[in-house]
Amino acid sequence: MFSQRVESVGLESPGRQAGVIIRQHSQSIAEQVIARIYATQPTTTHDLDDASYAKSVRDINYHARYLAEALWADDAELFLTYIDWAAELFRGLGFSETILSSTLYHLQAELHGRFSSPQIEAIDALLIAAQTRLSEPNLPLPSQMNDDLPFAALAAEYLRLLLEAKRREATQLILDAVKRGVRVEDIYLHVFQCTQQELGHLWQANQINVAQEHYITAATQFVMTQLYPYVFARQPTGLRLVAASVGNELHELGVRMVADFFEMAGWDTYYLGANTPAPGVVRAVVDYRADVLAISATMTPHLAEVVALISDARRLPTPPIILVGGHPFIISSTLWRQVGADGTAPDARRAVQLAEQLLA
């Protein structure tokens, strides 16, 4: 059991305590859950090779880490939204609908052996809610390509061309739209953002593979570079932004769009990209005298790294305004406070507005 370890953490709530411990021990928890499954289902698991075993441990580690962050933040939706995502993914892969439910049952049993009340009560509340969610009708996640959205036809055609690997035609489609007067801001928000979200949906439903997702993301990054003459054509304000994804975070398109929006508003931006070590980010804030630090995390298990980076930035003699963004902060409206930021925004345009308000 972890009861002594939990008491030494000294945090305020049992759920938050449990979240910290599960976060620290997620790998060993996952390995023990697999051992439990092997013990109860020997006929279906004894033929698993090393690669299959490693994938199983990886998947359960994800379950544990998402559970940990939801407990830490005291926000069930961070875990339940992940369960919806995992269930849709498993259906797309043709897995049995009982696999995820059974795995959560064994995860719950393993955690019961490691914690004591009242931490178990907090853990059980989330896992029971997840089982309830899994027992509900299997409704597919909604498409992000809604005909009622602005520039829906342009977004649909752009995605169609890229799904057919027609990068040249897709690029020209966007450049022609801008020449006709469509604002770059609208291209970013209503074409690039929508198509990237739809890509995630298509991959989750097993309608595209990882290679296609990477190809389309890279193609969109290329198109963005073609639009830079429009991005950098604004009157400078003298304000400075440093923008980065936290370490281990490989998704960078969203924070790159944020940096470009600040450029379009006349800011000088220093965009560091994905998987940036925290010391490098803090050094950039100092060297470039940043007024605002924008931090992106698209995956909930990376919240601990967000907290650590914000803590480091707060210790600077003149700390910047700190904004956070990414999928977890859209799910949880109060998460930005939990990680110690000054605010969050649902899209790049409103991130600029919020930064200017906070500086004013």
Coordinates of C-alpha atoms in Angstrom, one line a residue:
M1 CA 0.0 0.0 0.0
F2 CA 1.0 3.6 -0.5
S3 CA -0.7 5.0 2.6
Q4 CA 2.6 6.2 4.2
R5 CA 3.8 7.7 1.0
V6 CA 0.5 9.5 0.5
E7 CA 0.6 11.0 4.0
S8 CA 4.1 12.3 3.4
V9 CA 2.9 14.3 0.3
G10 CA 0.9 16.6 2.5
L11 CA -1.6 17.6 -0.1
E12 CA -5.1 18.9 0.7
S13 CA -7.5 16.3 -0.7
P14 CA -7.5 12.5 -0.8
G15 CA -8.1 12.5 -4.6
R16 CA -5.3 14.9 -5.2
Q17 CA -3.0 12.8 -3.0
A18 CA -4.0 9.6 -4.9
G19 CA -3.4 11.4 -8.3
V20 CA 0.2 12.3 -7.4
I21 CA 1.0 8.8 -6.3
I22 CA -0.6 7.1 -9.3
R23 CA 1.2 9.5 -11.6
Q24 CA 4.6 8.5 -10.0
H25 CA 3.9 4.8 -10.1
S26 CA 1.8 4.4 -13.3
Q27 CA 4.3 2.1 -14.9
S28 CA 4.5 -0.4 -12.1
I29 CA 0.7 -0.2 -11.7
A30 CA 0.2 -1.0 -15.4
E31 CA 2.6 -4.0 -15.1
Q32 CA 0.7 -5.4 -12.1
V33 CA -2.7 -4.9 -13.8
I34 CA -1.3 -7.0 -16.7
A35 CA -0.2 -9.6 -14.3
R36 CA -3.8 -9.7 -12.9
I37 CA -5.2 -10.1 -16.3
Y38 CA -2.8 -12.9 -17.2
A39 CA -3.7 -14.7 -14.0
T40 CA -7.5 -14.6 -14.7
Q41 CA -7.3 -15.1 -18.5
P42 CA -4.4 -17.6 -19.1
T43 CA -5.9 -19.1 -22.2
T44 CA -6.1 -15.7 -24.0
T45 CA -2.9 -14.2 -22.8
H46 CA -0.2 -16.9 -22.7
D47 CA 0.5 -16.5 -26.5
L48 CA 1.2 -12.8 -26.3
D49 CA 4.7 -12.0 -27.6
D50 CA 7.0 -9.3 -26.1
A51 CA 5.7 -6.6 -28.4
S52 CA 2.1 -7.3 -27.6
Y53 CA 2.9 -7.3 -23.9
A54 CA 4.7 -4.0 -24.2
K55 CA 1.7 -2.4 -26.0
S56 CA -0.7 -3.7 -23.3
V57 CA 1.4 -2.2 -20.6
R58 CA 1.6 1.1 -22.5
D59 CA -2.2 1.2 -22.9
I60 CA -2.9 0.6 -19.2
N61 CA -0.2 3.1 -18.3
Y62 CA -2.2 5.6 -20.3
H63 CA -5.4 4.7 -18.4
A64 CA -3.6 5.1 -15.1
R65 CA -2.0 8.5 -16.0
Y66 CA -5.3 10.0 -17.3
L67 CA -6.9 8.8 -14.1
A68 CA -4.1 10.3 -12.0
E69 CA -4.5 13.7 -13.6
A70 CA -8.3 13.7 -13.3
L71 CA -7.9 12.9 -9.6
W72 CA -5.2 15.6 -9.2
A73 CA -7.3 18.2 -10.8
D74 CA -10.6 17.0 -9.2
D75 CA -12.2 17.0 -12.6
A76 CA -13.9 13.8 -13.7
E77 CA -14.3 14.9 -17.3
L78 CA -10.5 14.8 -17.9
F79 CA -10.8 11.0 -17.4
L80 CA -14.3 10.4 -18.8
T81 CA -13.5 12.2 -22.0
Y82 CA -10.4 10.0 -22.4
I83 CA -12.6 6.9 -21.8
D84 CA -14.9 8.1 -24.6
W85 CA -11.9 8.5 -26.8
A86 CA -10.4 5.1 -25.9
A87 CA -13.8 3.4 -26.4
E88 CA -14.1 4.9 -29.9
L89 CA -10.6 3.9 -30.7
F90 CA -11.1 0.3 -29.6
R91 CA -14.3 0.1 -31.7
G92 CA -12.4 1.4 -34.7
L93 CA -9.8 -1.2 -34.2
G94 CA -12.4 -4.0 -34.0
F95 CA -11.6 -4.8 -30.3
S96 CA -14.2 -6.5 -28.1
E97 CA -16.4 -4.0 -26.3
T98 CA -15.6 -5.7 -23.0
I99 CA -11.8 -5.2 -23.1
L100 CA -11.8 -1.7 -21.8
S101 CA -14.4 -2.3 -19.1
S102 CA -12.5 -5.4 -18.0
T103 CA -9.2 -3.5 -17.9
L104 CA -10.7 -0.8 -15.7
Y105 CA -12.0 -3.5 -13.4
H106 CA -8.5 -4.9 -12.9
L107 CA -7.1 -1.4 -12.5
Q108 CA -9.5 -0.7 -9.8
A109 CA -8.7 -4.0 -8.0
E110 CA -4.9 -3.2 -8.2
L111 CA -5.4 0.3 -6.8
H112 CA -7.6 -1.1 -3.9
G113 CA -4.5 -3.1 -2.9
R114 CA -2.3 -0.1 -2.9
F115 CA -4.4 2.6 -1.2
S116 CA -6.6 2.9 1.8
S117 CA -9.7 5.1 2.5
P118 CA -10.5 7.9 1.7
Q119 CA -8.2 7.8 -1.3
I120 CA -10.0 4.6 -2.5
E121 CA -13.3 6.5 -2.4
A122 CA -12.0 9.2 -4.8
I123 CA -10.6 6.5 -7.1
D124 CA -13.7 4.4 -7.1
A125 CA -15.9 7.4 -7.9
L126 CA -14.0 8.0 -11.1
L127 CA -13.8 4.4 -12.2
I128 CA -17.4 3.7 -11.5
A129 CA -18.4 6.8 -13.5
A130 CA -16.2 5.4 -16.3
Q131 CA -17.9 2.0 -16.2
T132 CA -21.2 3.8 -16.3
R133 CA -20.1 5.8 -19.4
L134 CA -19.0 2.5 -21.1
S135 CA -22.4 0.9 -20.4
E136 CA -24.3 3.7 -22.3
P137 CA -25.2 3.4 -26.0
N138 CA -22.2 3.5 -28.3
L139 CA -22.7 6.9 -29.9
P140 CA -19.9 7.8 -32.4
L141 CA -18.0 11.0 -31.6
P142 CA -19.3 13.9 -33.7
S143 CA -17.5 15.0 -36.8
Q144 CA -15.7 18.4 -36.6
M145 CA -16.7 19.1 -40.2
N146 CA -20.0 20.9 -39.7
D147 CA -21.7 22.5 -42.7
D148 CA -22.9 25.3 -40.6
L149 CA -19.4 26.4 -39.6
P150 CA -17.8 29.4 -41.4
F151 CA -15.8 28.3 -44.5
A152 CA -17.0 24.8 -44.2
A153 CA -16.9 24.1 -47.9
L154 CA -13.3 25.3 -48.1
A155 CA -12.3 23.2 -45.2
A156 CA -14.0 20.1 -46.6
E157 CA -12.3 20.5 -50.0
Y158 CA -8.9 21.1 -48.4
L159 CA -9.2 18.0 -46.3
R160 CA -10.4 16.0 -49.3
L161 CA -7.4 17.0 -51.4
L162 CA -5.0 16.1 -48.6
L163 CA -6.6 12.7 -48.0
E164 CA -6.0 12.0 -51.7
A165 CA -2.3 13.1 -51.1
K166 CA -2.7 16.1 -53.4
R167 CA -0.6 18.5 -51.4
R168 CA 0.1 20.8 -54.4
E169 CA -3.6 21.3 -55.1
A170 CA -4.4 21.8 -51.4
T171 CA -1.8 24.4 -51.1
Q172 CA -3.0 26.3 -54.2
L173 CA -6.6 26.1 -52.9
I174 CA -5.6 28.0 -49.7
L175 CA -3.4 30.5 -51.5
D176 CA -6.2 31.3 -54.0
A177 CA -8.6 31.8 -51.1
V178 CA -6.3 34.3 -49.5
K179 CA -5.8 36.1 -52.8
R180 CA -9.7 36.4 -53.1
G181 CA -9.7 38.1 -49.7
V182 CA -10.2 35.4 -47.1
R183 CA -8.3 36.5 -44.1
V184 CA -5.4 34.4 -42.9
E185 CA -6.9 34.3 -39.4
D186 CA -10.0 32.7 -40.8
I187 CA -7.9 30.1 -42.7
Y188 CA -6.2 29.2 -39.5
L189 CA -9.3 29.0 -37.3
H190 CA -11.9 27.6 -39.7
V191 CA -9.8 25.5 -42.1
F192 CA -6.6 24.4 -40.4
Q193 CA -8.0 24.0 -36.9
C194 CA -11.2 22.2 -38.1
T195 CA -9.4 19.8 -40.4
Q196 CA -6.8 18.9 -37.7
Q197 CA -9.6 18.1 -35.3
E198 CA -11.3 16.0 -37.9
L199 CA -8.0 14.2 -38.6
G200 CA -8.0 13.1 -34.9
H201 CA -11.6 11.9 -35.3
L202 CA -10.8 9.9 -38.5
W203 CA -7.7 8.3 -36.9
Q204 CA -9.6 7.4 -33.8
A205 CA -12.3 5.7 -35.9
N206 CA -9.6 3.8 -37.8
Q207 CA -10.5 5.5 -41.0
I208 CA -7.0 6.8 -41.6
N209 CA -3.6 5.6 -40.4
V210 CA -0.8 7.4 -38.5
A211 CA 1.2 8.0 -41.7
Q212 CA -1.8 9.8 -43.3
E213 CA -2.3 11.9 -40.2
H214 CA 1.4 12.9 -40.2
Y215 CA 1.4 13.6 -43.9
I216 CA -1.6 16.0 -43.6
T217 CA -0.2 17.7 -40.6
A218 CA 3.1 18.2 -42.3
A219 CA 1.3 19.5 -45.4
T220 CA -0.6 22.0 -43.3
Q221 CA 2.6 23.2 -41.7
F222 CA 4.0 23.7 -45.2
V223 CA 1.0 25.8 -46.3
M224 CA 1.4 27.9 -43.2
T225 CA 4.9 28.8 -44.3
Q226 CA 3.5 30.0 -47.6
L227 CA 1.2 32.4 -45.7
Y228 CA 4.0 34.0 -43.7
P229 CA 4.2 37.1 -46.0
Y230 CA 0.7 37.9 -44.7
V231 CA 1.5 36.9 -41.1
F232 CA 4.6 39.2 -40.7
A233 CA 3.1 42.2 -42.5
R234 CA 1.7 43.9 -39.4
Q235 CA 2.8 47.0 -37.5
P236 CA 5.0 46.0 -34.5
T237 CA 3.7 46.7 -31.1
G238 CA 6.9 46.1 -29.2
L239 CA 5.3 43.3 -27.2
R240 CA 7.1 39.9 -27.0
L241 CA 5.8 36.3 -26.8
V242 CA 7.7 33.0 -26.1
A243 CA 5.6 30.0 -27.1
A244 CA 6.4 26.3 -26.7
S245 CA 5.0 22.8 -26.1
V246 CA 6.1 21.2 -22.9
G247 CA 8.8 18.5 -22.9
N248 CA 7.6 15.1 -24.3
E249 CA 4.7 16.9 -26.1
L250 CA 5.1 16.2 -29.8
H251 CA 1.9 18.0 -31.0
E252 CA 3.0 21.5 -32.1
L253 CA 0.6 22.8 -34.7
G254 CA -1.8 24.4 -32.3
V255 CA 0.9 26.4 -30.4
R256 CA 2.5 27.3 -33.8
M257 CA -0.9 28.8 -34.8
V258 CA -1.0 30.7 -31.5
A259 CA 2.4 32.2 -32.2
D260 CA 1.4 33.2 -35.7
F261 CA -1.7 34.9 -34.4
F262 CA 0.4 37.0 -32.0
E263 CA 2.6 37.9 -35.0
M264 CA -0.4 39.0 -36.9
A265 CA -1.3 41.2 -34.0
G266 CA 2.1 42.9 -34.2
W267 CA 3.9 41.0 -31.5
D268 CA 7.5 39.8 -31.7
T269 CA 7.3 36.0 -31.2
Y270 CA 9.9 33.4 -30.3
Y271 CA 8.4 30.0 -31.2
L272 CA 10.3 27.1 -29.7
G273 CA 8.2 24.2 -31.1
A274 CA 7.6 20.8 -29.7
N275 CA 9.3 18.8 -26.9
T276 CA 11.1 21.8 -25.5
P277 CA 13.0 21.2 -22.2
A278 CA 11.9 23.5 -19.4
P279 CA 15.3 25.1 -18.8
G280 CA 15.4 26.2 -22.5
V281 CA 12.0 27.8 -22.3
V282 CA 12.8 29.7 -19.2
R283 CA 16.1 30.8 -20.7
A284 CA 14.3 32.1 -23.8
V285 CA 11.8 34.1 -21.6
V286 CA 14.8 35.8 -20.0
D287 CA 16.9 36.3 -23.1
Y288 CA 14.0 37.7 -25.1
R289 CA 12.4 39.6 -22.3
A290 CA 9.0 38.0 -23.0
D291 CA 5.9 39.8 -21.8
V292 CA 3.9 36.5 -22.2
L293 CA 4.8 32.8 -22.1
A294 CA 2.3 30.6 -24.0
I295 CA 2.5 26.9 -23.0
S296 CA 0.8 24.1 -24.9
A297 CA -0.1 20.6 -23.7
T298 CA -2.5 18.5 -25.9
M299 CA -2.3 15.4 -23.7
T300 CA -3.5 15.3 -20.2
P301 CA -0.6 13.2 -18.8
H302 CA 1.7 16.1 -19.6
L303 CA 0.1 18.4 -17.0
A304 CA 2.8 17.7 -14.5
E305 CA 5.4 19.1 -16.9
V306 CA 3.2 22.2 -17.4
V307 CA 3.1 22.7 -13.6
A308 CA 6.9 22.3 -13.4
L309 CA 7.5 24.8 -16.2
I310 CA 5.2 27.4 -14.7
S311 CA 6.8 27.0 -11.3
D312 CA 10.2 27.6 -12.9
A313 CA 9.0 30.7 -14.8
R314 CA 7.3 32.1 -11.6
R315 CA 10.7 32.2 -9.9
L316 CA 12.1 34.6 -12.4
P317 CA 12.8 38.2 -11.1
T318 CA 10.2 39.5 -13.6
P319 CA 7.9 36.6 -14.5
P320 CA 5.8 36.9 -17.6
I321 CA 2.1 36.6 -18.0
I322 CA 1.6 32.8 -18.5
L323 CA -1.1 31.4 -20.8
V324 CA -1.8 27.7 -21.2
G325 CA -3.7 25.9 -23.9
G326 CA -4.5 22.5 -25.5
H327 CA -7.1 19.8 -25.2
P328 CA -7.1 19.4 -21.4
F329 CA -7.8 23.1 -20.8
I330 CA -10.8 22.9 -23.2
I331 CA -12.2 20.0 -21.3
S332 CA -11.7 21.6 -17.9
S333 CA -12.6 25.3 -17.5
T334 CA -10.7 25.7 -14.2
L335 CA -7.6 23.6 -15.0
W336 CA -5.5 26.7 -15.9
R337 CA -5.9 27.8 -12.2
Q338 CA -4.8 24.4 -11.0
V339 CA -1.6 24.5 -13.0
G340 CA -0.8 28.1 -11.8
A341 CA -1.3 29.9 -15.1
D342 CA -2.8 33.4 -15.6
G343 CA -5.4 32.2 -18.1
T344 CA -6.4 30.1 -21.0
A345 CA -8.3 30.6 -24.3
P346 CA -10.2 28.2 -26.6
D347 CA -8.5 29.4 -29.7
A348 CA -5.6 31.5 -30.9
R349 CA -7.6 34.7 -31.7
R350 CA -8.9 34.8 -28.1
A351 CA -5.5 34.0 -26.7
V352 CA -4.2 37.3 -28.2
Q353 CA -7.2 39.2 -26.8
L354 CA -6.7 37.7 -23.3
A355 CA -2.9 38.5 -23.3
E356 CA -3.6 42.1 -24.2
Q357 CA -6.3 42.3 -21.5
L358 CA -4.0 40.9 -18.8
L359 CA -1.1 43.2 -19.8
A360 CA -3.4 46.2 -19.8

